[in-house]
Amino acid sequence: MTNNNLNKLLVFCVLFCAQKTSIVHGAQALETKVALLLHAEPENPKCFAEGMSDLTCFWEEDEERAGSADQYSFIYTYQNENSSECSVTALPAAGGKRLYFCRLSQTQLFVPLDIRVFRDDLLIHNRSLFIEVVFLLDPPANLTLTSTGMQGQLKASWLPPSLKYMGDSMMYEVSYAMAGSHIGKVEAVQASSELILRGLQSGTKYKVRIRVKLDGISYSGYWSAWTDPVLMETMPGDLDPLIVSLSLIISLVLTLLSLLVLMSHRRFLLKKIWPIIPTPESKFQGLFKVYGGDFQEWLGHSTGGLWLRPTYFYSEEFPAPLEVLSEVSLGPVLPSSALPPKASEALGEEEDEDKKLKRVDPALMEGWRETPQEHWLMDQLRAIHKHPAPWTQSSLLESHDAYVTLNAQNHSVEEPLDDILEETLPLQVLFASGRTSSESRSDLGSVQQSSGSGRLSSQSSFEYPNHTWPSKGPGYTYMAVADSGVSMDYSPMSSNKIDDIGKGVIYTNEYKNEIPAHRRPIGTPIHFAF
Amino acid sequence: MELPPRLFAFLLMLLEWTKPGLSNPLRPICDLRVLKHFIEEARDAEAAMLACKEGHGLAEPVTVPQTKVDFNVWERKTALEQAQEVQSGLWLLNQAIGSLRTSVTNTALHSHIDNSLRNIFSIGQVLRSLNIQEYTPPAGGVAGGEETWRVSSASELLQVHVNFLRGKVHLLLSNAPICHQGSS
């Protein structure tokens, strides 16, 4: 029994509470609407319709002059109908005011309605209106924000007020602003239940609210109250398309430039990366193409090329016989033996300072034979040969070195002949030690200039490496030097002074000696004979 | 976008004349902007009549339809009843405005009145496109009924005209079943 009672009590309480909340809610809504209308409507009484068959009218009075609700009478008359009265209720309002309400639950639209308010039979308000043009709806419910999946966009959706026949007359205003900012934008939309907000900043929170109004020809009204703001954050920012596009363009330009550079240095790079293996094809004409690498065949068939080879391989010239003449001061003029007519004969001559120097080349010798001075010289040489001076032999015997020592005796008389020596070192080096007047130097390959009284000339021949020189008689001092074909260049003083033929024997033979001294084989016989 | 009612009427007549098929030749006109245009023109006529200084009184009172709409009552009516109410009302208005034309001398008002008459005719065509049953006036006399009343001033008549279009005609057109066949 008590349980039942308790249950009933509980249910009653719940219902009461629910109703109270709804009443409170309704009161709150009413308050906002009243506030809105007080602001928007200048006429009195202010009336609004919330639904399709209701009308709420109210007016305001100051507290001091306000009377009780009974004093007021609200008379309304539809066109072509009789008047009716509405009961007036009073409610306190803020700011020392009083509100008087009248609510109609059954209305007729599209017909003029005449309203008169009396206070103690005194007409205080008079108004004629059409109910369908004073709609003041509740704000749209269930305002939700969702992401559209695109940058800077939000989708707002709501539930339209459930009024029949009025859907296409409904107009909405969506106000959106960044959270915290008071400056917002407003977008209007007609007869829809959703709206996509564009142009929003990425990654920012936005607050959105909406209000509704009937704004058609048939139905019209006031702007509803704003809904409570709904917050939503937009999608996080992506790469700015401008930056992305600019960077793409720059990279493209750089790529093109690098390609251009690569193309212009294509060959160089190719050589570096993929070096060409050198082939000897260019040197062997047709060796690989025609004979397929068969060298023997190629040798046999190539004409003219072979003979060119030795010049390629042997860079040196043919060894030329070298005639080294040495000048030694002789006492008596000794008859000199006739010069051998052989071309390759080497003569070593030792002569006086006023003696001539013999040329090397027999060919050249022949050219010069005709000079009378030479004849005289030859006679002298023969004489020397017949009577070899003992000192020469002794000196010969004494010396173990392979050099000729020419004594510098009897150098008093000196012919002013300037014999031009073509041959220089190393033979002159050897002569340097025994002379006093010679100025030959010991460095190899250099141009030697013999001056002074002691003139040395040396001859060597390739064709007499190991043999004894044919004795030419006294006065000859010659030596055979085993030489391996070295050549020496006697340049400045030398060779081409053909015009000096009058003065002396000119040696035009070029003897190039580039082999240093140490290369001279030790122990090679160097013969010198007198 | 304003659709000239003359062009609109001409198009309608042309379509009816050519008779493209056995099916309804008229395409249903579900766009309420047409009606909106008519209503605006009716409002202009009413405003012009009110501005006219001459107190235009009708020669004799005319019967006009009731414009009031009680939604509770309206929704209880059948589609046929609603259609009948609208069609008869339009007929009555046509008669009344036609008689108004004779008693008005102002040429500006004449154009308004002629416009209103054409619009009423166009609305009839729109209703026809929506398969709404036409009204056949009762023979012999003026149709009476609880849904009619009598007016004696021209401005009142034009006001009734506006309100009727805004109310019942609009309700009927916006809820025509043929326009809601695809949706819902």
XYZ file of C-alpha atoms in Angstrom:
714
model
C 0.000 0.000 0.000
C 2.650 2.458 0.968
C 4.643 1.314 -2.052
C 1.853 2.212 -4.365
C 1.456 5.530 -2.754
C 5.098 6.144 -2.985
C 5.084 5.190 -6.633
C 2.272 7.522 -7.380
C 3.955 10.282 -5.523
C 7.133 9.664 -7.433
C 5.384 9.729 -10.783
C 3.564 12.874 -9.832
C 6.762 14.535 -8.824
C 8.444 13.572 -12.049
C 5.598 14.868 -14.141
C 5.437 18.031 -12.161
C 9.109 18.576 -12.534
C 8.961 17.931 -16.244
C 6.126 20.280 -16.656
C 7.841 22.812 -14.559
C 10.898 22.601 -16.724
C 8.788 22.930 -19.794
C 6.958 25.796 -18.276
C 10.203 27.365 -17.320
C 11.456 26.719 -20.769
C 8.340 28.155 -22.292
C 8.573 31.134 -20.059
C 12.099 31.683 -21.093
C 11.122 31.460 -24.735
C 8.311 33.857 -24.158
C 10.599 36.252 -22.481
C 12.924 36.323 -25.407
C 10.095 36.777 -27.843
C 8.632 39.540 -25.860
C 11.958 41.214 -25.747
C 12.311 40.818 -29.481
C 8.920 42.218 -30.234
C 9.313 45.076 -27.900
C 12.278 45.973 -30.008
C 10.854 45.206 -33.431
C 7.211 46.177 -33.345
C 6.189 49.713 -32.796
C 2.490 49.180 -32.731
C 0.482 48.184 -29.751
C -0.592 45.619 -28.876
C 2.244 43.563 -30.083
C 1.027 40.350 -31.471
C 2.729 37.317 -32.810
C 1.787 33.926 -34.013
C 3.891 30.966 -33.058
C 2.015 28.286 -34.938
C -0.696 27.876 -37.446
C -3.630 28.568 -35.181
C -2.516 30.679 -32.312
C -1.945 34.316 -31.599
C -0.338 35.985 -28.626
C -0.773 39.678 -28.030
C 0.695 41.790 -25.270
C 1.256 45.333 -24.268
C 3.408 47.037 -21.727
C 2.532 49.374 -18.961
C 4.528 51.126 -16.335
C 4.260 49.789 -12.903
C 2.944 53.015 -11.426
C 0.117 53.399 -13.849
C -0.556 49.759 -14.236
C -3.801 48.422 -13.038
C -4.852 44.903 -12.483
C -5.602 42.591 -15.347
C -9.287 42.902 -14.754
C -9.256 46.447 -15.768
C -8.247 45.613 -19.228
C -10.393 44.087 -21.925
C -9.124 42.734 -25.163
C -11.714 42.767 -27.956
C -10.935 41.237 -31.342
C -13.114 41.088 -34.428
C -12.596 39.165 -37.664
C -13.924 40.550 -40.859
C -17.588 39.916 -41.304
C -17.849 38.403 -37.877
C -18.851 39.328 -34.444
C -16.446 40.525 -31.832
C -14.940 38.317 -29.241
C -13.090 38.976 -26.074
C -9.854 37.565 -24.803
C -8.911 37.240 -21.172
C -6.006 39.360 -20.127
C -3.220 38.144 -17.860
C -0.566 40.242 -16.282
C 3.080 39.395 -15.741
C 5.791 41.453 -14.125
C 8.629 42.494 -16.327
C 12.078 43.904 -15.867
C 12.653 47.575 -15.504
C 9.522 48.342 -13.494
C 7.123 47.361 -16.198
C 4.143 45.187 -16.445
C 3.087 43.055 -19.334
C -0.437 42.184 -20.199
C -1.012 39.211 -22.366
C -3.849 37.810 -24.348
C -3.654 34.527 -26.140
C -5.946 33.208 -28.855
C -5.953 29.494 -29.585
C -8.098 29.537 -32.655
C -7.297 31.922 -35.398
C -8.284 32.720 -38.926
C -5.741 33.656 -41.445
C -5.965 35.673 -44.597
C -8.618 37.781 -43.097
C -8.262 41.126 -41.364
C -8.413 41.007 -37.584
C -9.409 44.002 -35.629
C -8.084 44.334 -32.057
C -9.127 46.825 -29.456
C -7.869 47.087 -25.934
C -9.872 48.819 -23.341
C -8.966 49.813 -19.865
C -11.913 50.533 -17.894
C -13.901 51.168 -21.051
C -11.259 53.416 -22.354
C -9.767 52.460 -25.593
C -6.065 52.408 -25.216
C -4.953 50.340 -28.169
C -6.418 49.719 -31.594
C -4.879 47.657 -34.287
C -5.875 45.757 -37.426
C -3.653 43.034 -38.658
C -3.377 39.840 -40.619
C -2.236 37.024 -38.476
C -0.290 35.271 -41.201
C 2.125 38.177 -41.421
C 3.090 38.363 -37.743
C 4.790 35.023 -37.391
C 7.501 34.792 -34.762
C 8.814 31.304 -34.817
C 10.967 29.436 -32.414
C 14.590 29.211 -33.445
C 15.519 26.138 -35.447
C 16.354 23.159 -33.336
C 19.217 20.718 -33.499
C 21.786 22.936 -35.085
C 24.777 20.683 -35.838
C 28.108 21.327 -37.491
C 29.913 18.705 -39.466
C 33.028 18.618 -41.558
C 32.649 18.344 -45.291
C 36.049 16.733 -45.744
C 37.456 19.756 -47.498
C 39.664 22.511 -46.318
C 38.069 25.586 -44.777
C 34.537 24.264 -44.920
C 31.883 23.422 -42.421
C 28.424 22.098 -42.946
C 25.651 23.430 -40.771
C 22.393 21.506 -40.572
C 19.280 22.132 -38.549
C 15.720 21.101 -38.064
C 13.211 23.509 -39.659
C 10.215 24.597 -37.610
C 7.441 22.157 -38.192
C 4.862 24.365 -39.803
C 2.776 23.026 -42.530
C 2.386 24.902 -45.775
C 5.100 27.316 -44.792
C 8.253 25.434 -45.664
C 9.070 27.349 -48.816
C 8.474 30.674 -47.156
C 11.057 30.070 -44.467
C 14.252 32.037 -44.626
C 17.297 31.331 -42.480
C 20.248 33.401 -41.451
C 23.441 31.647 -40.431
C 25.921 33.676 -38.476
C 29.451 32.311 -38.081
C 32.503 33.770 -36.486
C 35.805 32.575 -35.120
C 35.557 31.613 -31.504
C 36.444 34.603 -29.426
C 35.900 37.088 -32.196
C 32.909 39.347 -32.362
C 33.142 40.019 -36.038
C 31.195 37.446 -37.917
C 29.658 36.842 -41.257
C 26.054 36.155 -42.051
C 24.740 33.951 -44.772
C 21.136 33.687 -45.831
C 19.491 30.616 -47.200
C 15.921 30.014 -48.299
C 13.777 26.981 -47.721
C 16.629 24.647 -46.834
C 17.731 22.699 -43.848
C 21.504 22.792 -44.341
C 24.219 25.133 -45.458
C 27.909 24.730 -46.328
C 30.101 27.478 -44.955
C 33.070 28.164 -47.167
C 36.139 30.280 -46.980
C 36.926 29.411 -43.416
C 40.354 29.309 -41.921
C 41.863 25.938 -41.383
C 42.391 24.635 -37.948
C 40.301 27.275 -36.182
C 37.258 27.008 -34.015
C 34.104 28.588 -35.285
C 30.867 29.368 -33.514
C 27.729 29.211 -35.600
C 24.149 30.201 -34.864
C 21.001 30.464 -36.891
C 17.631 32.182 -36.898
C 14.552 31.850 -39.006
C 11.935 34.095 -40.475
C 8.919 33.691 -42.668
C 9.363 35.979 -45.542
C 6.912 35.144 -48.245
C 4.001 36.845 -49.858
C 1.522 34.651 -48.135
C 3.244 34.319 -44.798
C 5.523 36.766 -43.132
C 6.835 37.611 -39.738
C 9.733 38.669 -37.560
C 13.215 37.252 -37.184
C 13.371 34.563 -34.585
C 15.834 34.555 -31.753
C 19.330 33.233 -32.393
C 20.005 29.681 -31.441
C 22.639 28.910 -28.883
C 26.035 29.011 -30.623
C 27.546 25.724 -31.657
C 31.328 25.382 -31.765
C 33.313 23.347 -34.221
C 36.889 23.292 -35.358
C 37.731 23.247 -39.022
C 40.142 20.780 -40.554
C 43.801 21.380 -39.891
C 45.552 23.399 -42.469
C 47.073 21.777 -45.417
C 49.778 23.127 -47.604
C 48.873 26.442 -48.979
C 48.135 25.835 -52.642
C 50.009 28.961 -53.622
C 53.138 27.849 -51.836
C 52.823 24.375 -53.258
C 52.407 25.643 -56.786
C 55.288 28.115 -56.469
C 57.620 25.471 -55.121
C 56.615 23.141 -57.924
C 57.346 25.808 -60.514
C 60.735 26.573 -58.980
C 61.723 22.921 -58.847
C 60.624 22.513 -62.441
C 62.734 25.468 -63.512
C 65.754 24.138 -61.634
C 65.294 20.730 -63.180
C 65.172 22.235 -66.646
C 68.327 24.242 -65.987
C 70.209 21.243 -64.721
C 69.068 19.252 -67.725
C 70.297 21.990 -70.020
C 73.671 22.038 -68.312
C 73.910 18.266 -68.508
C 73.009 18.274 -72.147
C 75.533 20.948 -72.991
C 78.307 19.011 -71.219
C 77.037 15.693 -72.345
C 80.227 14.545 -74.022
C 82.445 15.624 -71.191
C 80.326 13.850 -68.603
C 80.073 10.778 -70.742
C 83.820 10.652 -70.985
C 84.139 10.904 -67.249
C 81.491 8.371 -66.420
C 82.093 5.950 -69.212
C 85.644 6.504 -70.342
C 86.598 5.419 -73.782
C 88.980 2.544 -73.795
C 91.812 3.617 -76.022
C 92.506 1.375 -78.940
C 95.588 1.351 -81.011
C 93.579 1.225 -84.177
C 94.541 4.649 -85.252
C 98.164 3.773 -85.264
C 97.793 0.477 -87.050
C 95.911 1.258 -90.162
C 93.648 -1.582 -91.030
C 95.153 -3.980 -88.538
C 91.895 -4.700 -86.788
C 89.433 -3.967 -89.478
C 91.029 -5.785 -92.373
C 93.266 -8.409 -90.821
C 91.330 -8.959 -87.647
C 94.279 -8.446 -85.416
C 96.661 -10.670 -87.257
C 99.811 -8.733 -86.900
C 101.952 -10.929 -89.115
C 99.689 -10.598 -91.994
C 99.353 -6.977 -91.488
C 103.052 -6.581 -91.493
C 103.335 -8.489 -94.702
C 100.766 -6.465 -96.459
C 101.365 -3.057 -95.290
C 103.408 -1.139 -97.761
C 105.524 1.792 -96.906
C 104.379 1.665 -93.446
C 107.043 -0.694 -92.333
C 109.811 1.440 -93.505
C 108.382 4.232 -91.631
C 108.484 2.263 -88.477
C 112.113 2.343 -87.778
C 111.958 6.044 -87.853
C 109.201 5.827 -85.325
C 110.912 3.379 -83.116
C 114.348 4.523 -83.518
C 114.256 8.067 -82.769
C 117.851 8.508 -82.978
C 119.661 9.018 -86.133
C 122.031 6.684 -87.685
C 125.209 6.742 -85.903
C 127.588 8.825 -87.769
C 131.222 8.264 -87.599
C 132.862 10.684 -85.383
C 136.152 12.078 -86.085
C 137.861 13.383 -83.134
C 140.847 15.451 -83.765
C 143.144 16.535 -81.122
C 145.712 19.177 -81.352
C 148.972 18.593 -79.671
C 151.916 20.755 -79.795
C 154.552 19.029 -81.791
C 158.115 19.804 -82.004
C 159.290 18.913 -85.326
C 157.062 18.909 -88.123
C 156.673 15.355 -88.893
C 155.457 13.998 -92.074
C 152.082 12.775 -91.764
C 150.866 9.765 -93.392
C 148.340 9.990 -96.015
C 144.954 9.889 -94.782
C 143.225 6.691 -95.509
C 140.729 7.100 -98.161
C 138.263 5.042 -96.290
C 135.187 6.785 -95.365
C 134.919 5.423 -91.939
C 138.422 5.859 -90.973
C 139.003 7.623 -87.818
C 141.905 9.764 -87.506
C 143.401 11.014 -84.477
C 145.600 13.841 -84.987
C 147.709 15.744 -82.819
C 148.933 18.841 -84.137
C 150.381 21.974 -83.320
C 148.590 25.005 -82.577
C 149.143 26.167 -86.002
C 148.040 22.927 -87.484
C 144.796 22.379 -88.975
C 142.125 20.223 -87.656
C 140.846 17.513 -89.711
C 137.353 17.036 -90.602
C 135.494 13.966 -89.670
C 133.501 12.855 -92.477
C 135.439 11.426 -95.250
C 132.957 12.863 -97.592
C 133.683 16.142 -96.151
C 137.279 15.369 -96.145
C 137.211 14.982 -99.766
C 135.740 18.281 -100.139
C 138.394 19.800 -98.200
C 141.287 17.992 -99.503
C 141.956 20.506 -102.012
C 142.959 23.156 -99.714
C 146.610 23.764 -99.783
C 146.626 24.153 -96.092
C 145.469 20.700 -95.719
C 148.212 19.385 -97.817
C 150.634 21.077 -95.623
C 148.932 19.672 -92.657
C 149.056 16.226 -93.977
C 152.695 16.538 -94.546
C 153.103 17.619 -91.060
C 151.171 14.763 -89.784
C 153.122 12.291 -91.774
C 156.225 13.655 -90.343
C 154.961 13.253 -86.881
C 153.908 9.805 -87.584
C 157.265 8.784 -88.728
C 158.870 10.136 -85.715
C 156.596 9.661 -82.914
C 157.506 11.680 -79.974
C 158.426 9.555 -77.097
C 156.543 11.644 -74.685
C 153.357 10.810 -76.330
C 153.867 7.180 -75.930
C 154.933 7.504 -72.434
C 152.033 9.549 -71.699
C 149.979 7.010 -73.420
C 151.342 4.293 -71.361
C 150.913 6.122 -68.222
C 147.359 6.879 -68.607
C 144.964 4.138 -67.769
C 142.011 6.218 -68.131
C 140.338 6.149 -71.328
C 141.139 9.539 -72.304
C 143.748 11.182 -74.315
C 146.079 13.410 -72.727
C 147.516 15.927 -74.936
C 150.247 17.778 -73.497
C 150.126 21.351 -73.680
C 153.767 21.778 -74.549
C 154.992 24.039 -77.101
C 152.004 25.984 -77.119
C 153.838 29.088 -77.663
C 153.070 29.354 -81.225
C 149.616 29.350 -81.959
C 148.003 29.849 -85.112
C 145.308 32.259 -85.068
C 143.262 29.697 -86.632
C 140.135 29.123 -84.964
C 139.375 25.624 -85.546
C 135.930 24.925 -84.951
C 135.346 21.829 -83.132
C 132.307 20.021 -83.756
C 132.883 17.297 -81.348
C 132.750 18.121 -77.843
C 132.256 16.039 -74.851
C 132.732 13.616 -73.440
C 135.941 13.593 -75.256
C 136.715 17.062 -74.396
C 136.181 16.261 -70.842
C 138.900 13.790 -71.106
C 141.157 16.204 -72.660
C 140.611 18.757 -70.111
C 142.800 17.230 -67.535
C 145.915 17.272 -69.643
C 145.686 20.609 -70.975
C 146.383 23.887 -69.759
C 144.905 26.008 -72.274
C 141.861 24.225 -73.056
C 138.858 25.613 -71.667
C 136.646 22.743 -72.260
C 134.283 22.011 -69.595
C 133.334 18.747 -68.185
C 129.649 18.920 -68.500
C 128.170 16.783 -71.119
C 126.213 17.752 -74.008
C 127.102 21.305 -73.769
C 128.644 23.219 -76.442
C 132.271 23.262 -76.052
C 134.417 25.863 -77.354
C 137.995 25.221 -77.481
C 140.037 28.192 -77.476
C 143.362 28.965 -76.499
C 146.428 27.397 -77.606
C 145.582 23.931 -76.920
C 143.161 22.722 -79.339
C 141.933 19.358 -79.108
C 140.091 17.411 -81.548
C 139.047 13.934 -81.177
C 137.657 11.428 -83.451
C 135.844 8.328 -82.846
C 134.353 5.886 -85.039
C 131.740 3.317 -84.659
C 133.486 1.074 -86.894
C 136.525 0.804 -84.815
C 135.304 -0.174 -81.462
C 137.868 -2.643 -80.511
C 140.489 -2.524 -82.918
C 143.612 -0.628 -83.136
C 143.623 2.357 -85.035
C 145.697 2.326 -88.068
C 148.706 4.189 -87.207
C 148.655 7.355 -88.944
C 152.032 8.421 -87.999
C 153.179 10.758 -85.436
C 151.301 13.673 -84.647
C 148.087 11.851 -84.596
C 146.454 11.388 -81.490
C 143.291 9.674 -81.884
C 141.228 7.544 -79.852
C 138.500 5.221 -80.486
C 135.684 5.422 -78.207
C 133.171 2.719 -78.095
C 130.120 4.617 -78.264
C 126.684 3.417 -78.501
C 125.516 5.819 -80.963
C 125.186 8.782 -78.821
C 124.935 12.036 -80.400
C 126.106 15.286 -79.231
C 125.174 18.604 -80.340
C 127.759 21.130 -80.836
C 125.827 24.107 -81.348
C 126.803 27.545 -81.238
C 130.187 27.621 -82.395
C 129.862 24.868 -84.632
C 128.924 23.382 -87.454
C 127.490 25.624 -89.965
C 130.146 28.092 -90.337
C 130.923 27.114 -93.769
C 132.204 30.519 -94.462
C 135.036 29.882 -92.199
C 136.441 27.438 -94.544
C 139.100 29.839 -95.343
C 140.211 29.977 -91.836
C 140.177 26.462 -90.967
C 138.611 23.208 -91.370
C 135.044 23.319 -90.642
C 133.417 20.369 -89.274
C 129.899 20.095 -90.171
C 129.382 16.750 -88.751
C 127.051 16.744 -85.950
C 127.871 14.484 -83.184
C 125.215 14.390 -80.664
C 126.279 13.083 -77.390
C 123.620 12.893 -74.847
C 124.825 10.011 -72.889
C 126.233 11.009 -69.604
C 129.679 10.082 -68.704
C 128.775 7.269 -66.460
C 127.171 5.455 -69.260
C 130.357 5.127 -71.061
C 131.217 1.563 -70.601
C 134.062 1.162 -68.299
C 136.898 -0.664 -69.657
C 136.077 -0.143 -73.184
C 139.120 0.143 -75.088
C 139.945 3.545 -76.037
C 142.721 3.571 -78.246
C 144.650 6.379 -79.152
C 147.502 6.200 -81.350
C 150.141 8.455 -82.395
C 11.886 36.521 -62.636
C 8.596 37.874 -63.794
C 6.651 35.863 -66.210
C 4.322 38.156 -68.159
C 0.847 36.824 -67.662
C -0.105 37.495 -71.265
C 2.776 35.394 -72.497
C 1.990 32.790 -69.941
C -1.648 32.651 -70.973
C -0.652 32.562 -74.623
C 1.685 29.697 -74.024
C -0.959 27.832 -72.188
C -3.435 28.359 -74.965
C -0.868 27.327 -77.540
C -0.107 24.161 -75.706
C -3.730 23.334 -75.386
C -4.274 24.052 -79.048
C -1.484 21.858 -80.279
C -2.567 19.016 -78.041
C 0.683 17.081 -78.028
C -0.747 13.893 -76.659
C -3.520 11.993 -75.138
C -2.128 12.621 -71.747
C -2.671 15.842 -69.976
C -1.381 18.424 -72.418
C -0.635 20.888 -69.745
C 2.401 20.307 -67.728
C 1.628 20.772 -64.096
C 2.687 24.183 -62.935
C 3.951 23.615 -59.487
C 6.088 26.697 -59.238
C 4.446 29.013 -56.781
C 6.259 31.999 -58.134
C 3.537 32.261 -60.706
C 0.965 32.774 -57.987
C 3.315 35.074 -56.192
C 3.392 37.259 -59.228
C -0.384 37.360 -59.430
C -0.643 38.252 -55.802
C 1.750 41.103 -56.193
C -0.175 42.489 -59.092
C -3.373 42.199 -57.141
C -1.751 44.108 -54.331
C -0.740 46.817 -56.738
C -4.304 47.066 -57.925
C -5.566 47.366 -54.375
C -3.031 50.027 -53.569
C -3.948 51.930 -56.690
C -7.584 51.780 -55.806
C -6.889 53.023 -52.329
C -4.793 55.855 -53.701
C -7.491 56.897 -56.035
C -9.203 59.848 -54.522
C -12.433 59.104 -56.086
C -14.617 57.182 -53.792
C -15.394 54.289 -55.901
C -18.437 52.587 -54.844
C -19.861 49.669 -56.585
C -23.171 50.093 -58.250
C -24.497 47.227 -56.329
C -22.987 44.907 -53.795
C -21.220 41.944 -55.232
C -20.755 38.539 -53.855
C -17.242 37.657 -52.977
C -15.780 34.528 -51.416
C -14.702 34.308 -47.869
C -10.977 34.551 -47.549
C -10.528 33.384 -43.974
C -8.697 30.146 -43.443
C -8.905 28.214 -40.249
C -6.327 25.544 -40.607
C -8.068 23.152 -38.341
C -11.182 23.520 -40.412
C -9.351 23.546 -43.692
C -7.474 20.391 -43.002
C -10.627 18.611 -42.180
C -11.979 19.351 -45.636
C -11.388 16.955 -48.463
C -9.365 17.830 -51.495
C -12.498 18.053 -53.544
C -14.121 20.417 -51.145
C -11.112 22.563 -51.089
C -10.930 22.622 -54.851
C -14.569 23.489 -55.067
C -14.166 26.288 -52.607
C -11.309 27.782 -54.515
C -12.846 27.432 -57.924
C -16.132 28.953 -56.927
C -14.415 31.760 -55.188
C -12.390 32.537 -58.244
C -15.478 32.545 -60.319
C -17.154 34.922 -57.987
C -14.218 37.245 -58.025
C -14.142 37.156 -61.729
C -17.706 38.228 -61.825
C -17.241 40.910 -59.252
C -14.138 42.468 -60.763
C -15.732 42.310 -64.165
C -18.604 44.351 -62.896
C -16.180 46.724 -61.226
C -14.610 47.540 -64.511
C -17.735 49.082 -65.845
C -18.135 51.384 -62.913
C -14.549 52.639 -62.842
C -13.657 55.503 -65.105
C -9.997 55.989 -64.261
C -7.855 54.595 -67.019
C -5.009 53.629 -64.685
C -7.392 51.606 -62.646
C -8.718 50.107 -65.769
C -5.328 48.542 -66.539
C -5.136 47.154 -63.043
C -8.538 45.727 -63.256
C -7.842 44.166 -66.618
C -4.661 42.694 -65.221
C -6.512 41.200 -62.321
C -9.026 39.643 -64.620
C -6.313 38.095 -66.732
C -4.592 36.783 -63.640
C -7.751 35.131 -62.456
C -8.035 33.452 -65.763
C -4.388 32.318 -65.574
C -4.908 30.906 -62.130
C -7.728 28.925 -63.544
C -5.369 27.507 -66.094
C -2.801 26.679 -63.472
C -5.433 24.865 -61.481
C -6.394 23.015 -64.581
C -2.805 21.909 -65.095
C -2.844 20.503 -61.631
C -5.907 18.422 -62.407
C -8.059 20.393 -60.077
C -11.680 20.111 -60.896
C -13.263 23.008 -62.540
C -16.224 24.796 -61.174
C -19.497 24.943 -62.909
C -21.585 27.739 -61.607
C -25.071 26.877 -60.742
C -27.466 27.774 -63.390
C -29.812 30.598 -62.935
C -28.381 32.617 -60.184
C -25.481 33.678 -58.200
C -23.958 30.993 -56.146
C -24.435 31.636 -52.487
C -23.296 29.827 -49.527
C -21.697 30.176 -46.255
C -18.459 30.859 -47.835
C -19.558 34.085 -49.464
C -20.341 37.579 -48.411
C -21.144 40.799 -50.055
C -18.993 43.820 -50.503
C -19.987 47.217 -51.735
C -16.717 49.085 -52.196
C -14.141 48.568 -54.848
C -11.222 48.627 -52.457
C -12.838 46.035 -50.311
C -13.377 43.914 -53.371
C -9.773 44.160 -54.413
C -8.669 43.428 -50.901
C -10.762 40.305 -50.931
C -9.167 39.440 -54.215
C -5.671 39.714 -52.694
C -6.520 37.815 -49.582
C -8.212 35.056 -51.484
C -5.180 34.555 -53.652
C -2.826 34.630 -50.689
C -4.899 32.243 -48.699
C -6.966 29.600 -50.205
C -5.571 29.616 -53.687
C -2.069 29.458 -52.367
C -2.919 26.648 -50.001
C -4.519 24.692 -52.740
C -1.636 25.117 -55.137
C 1.077 24.402 -52.613
C -0.612 21.210 -51.566
C -1.619 19.929 -54.959
C -0.982 16.200 -54.890
C 0.365 16.166 -58.413
C 3.239 18.402 -57.364
C 4.179 16.162 -54.472
C 4.151 12.906 -56.361
C 7.883 12.681 -56.789
C 8.912 13.783 -53.315
C 8.057 12.408 -49.856
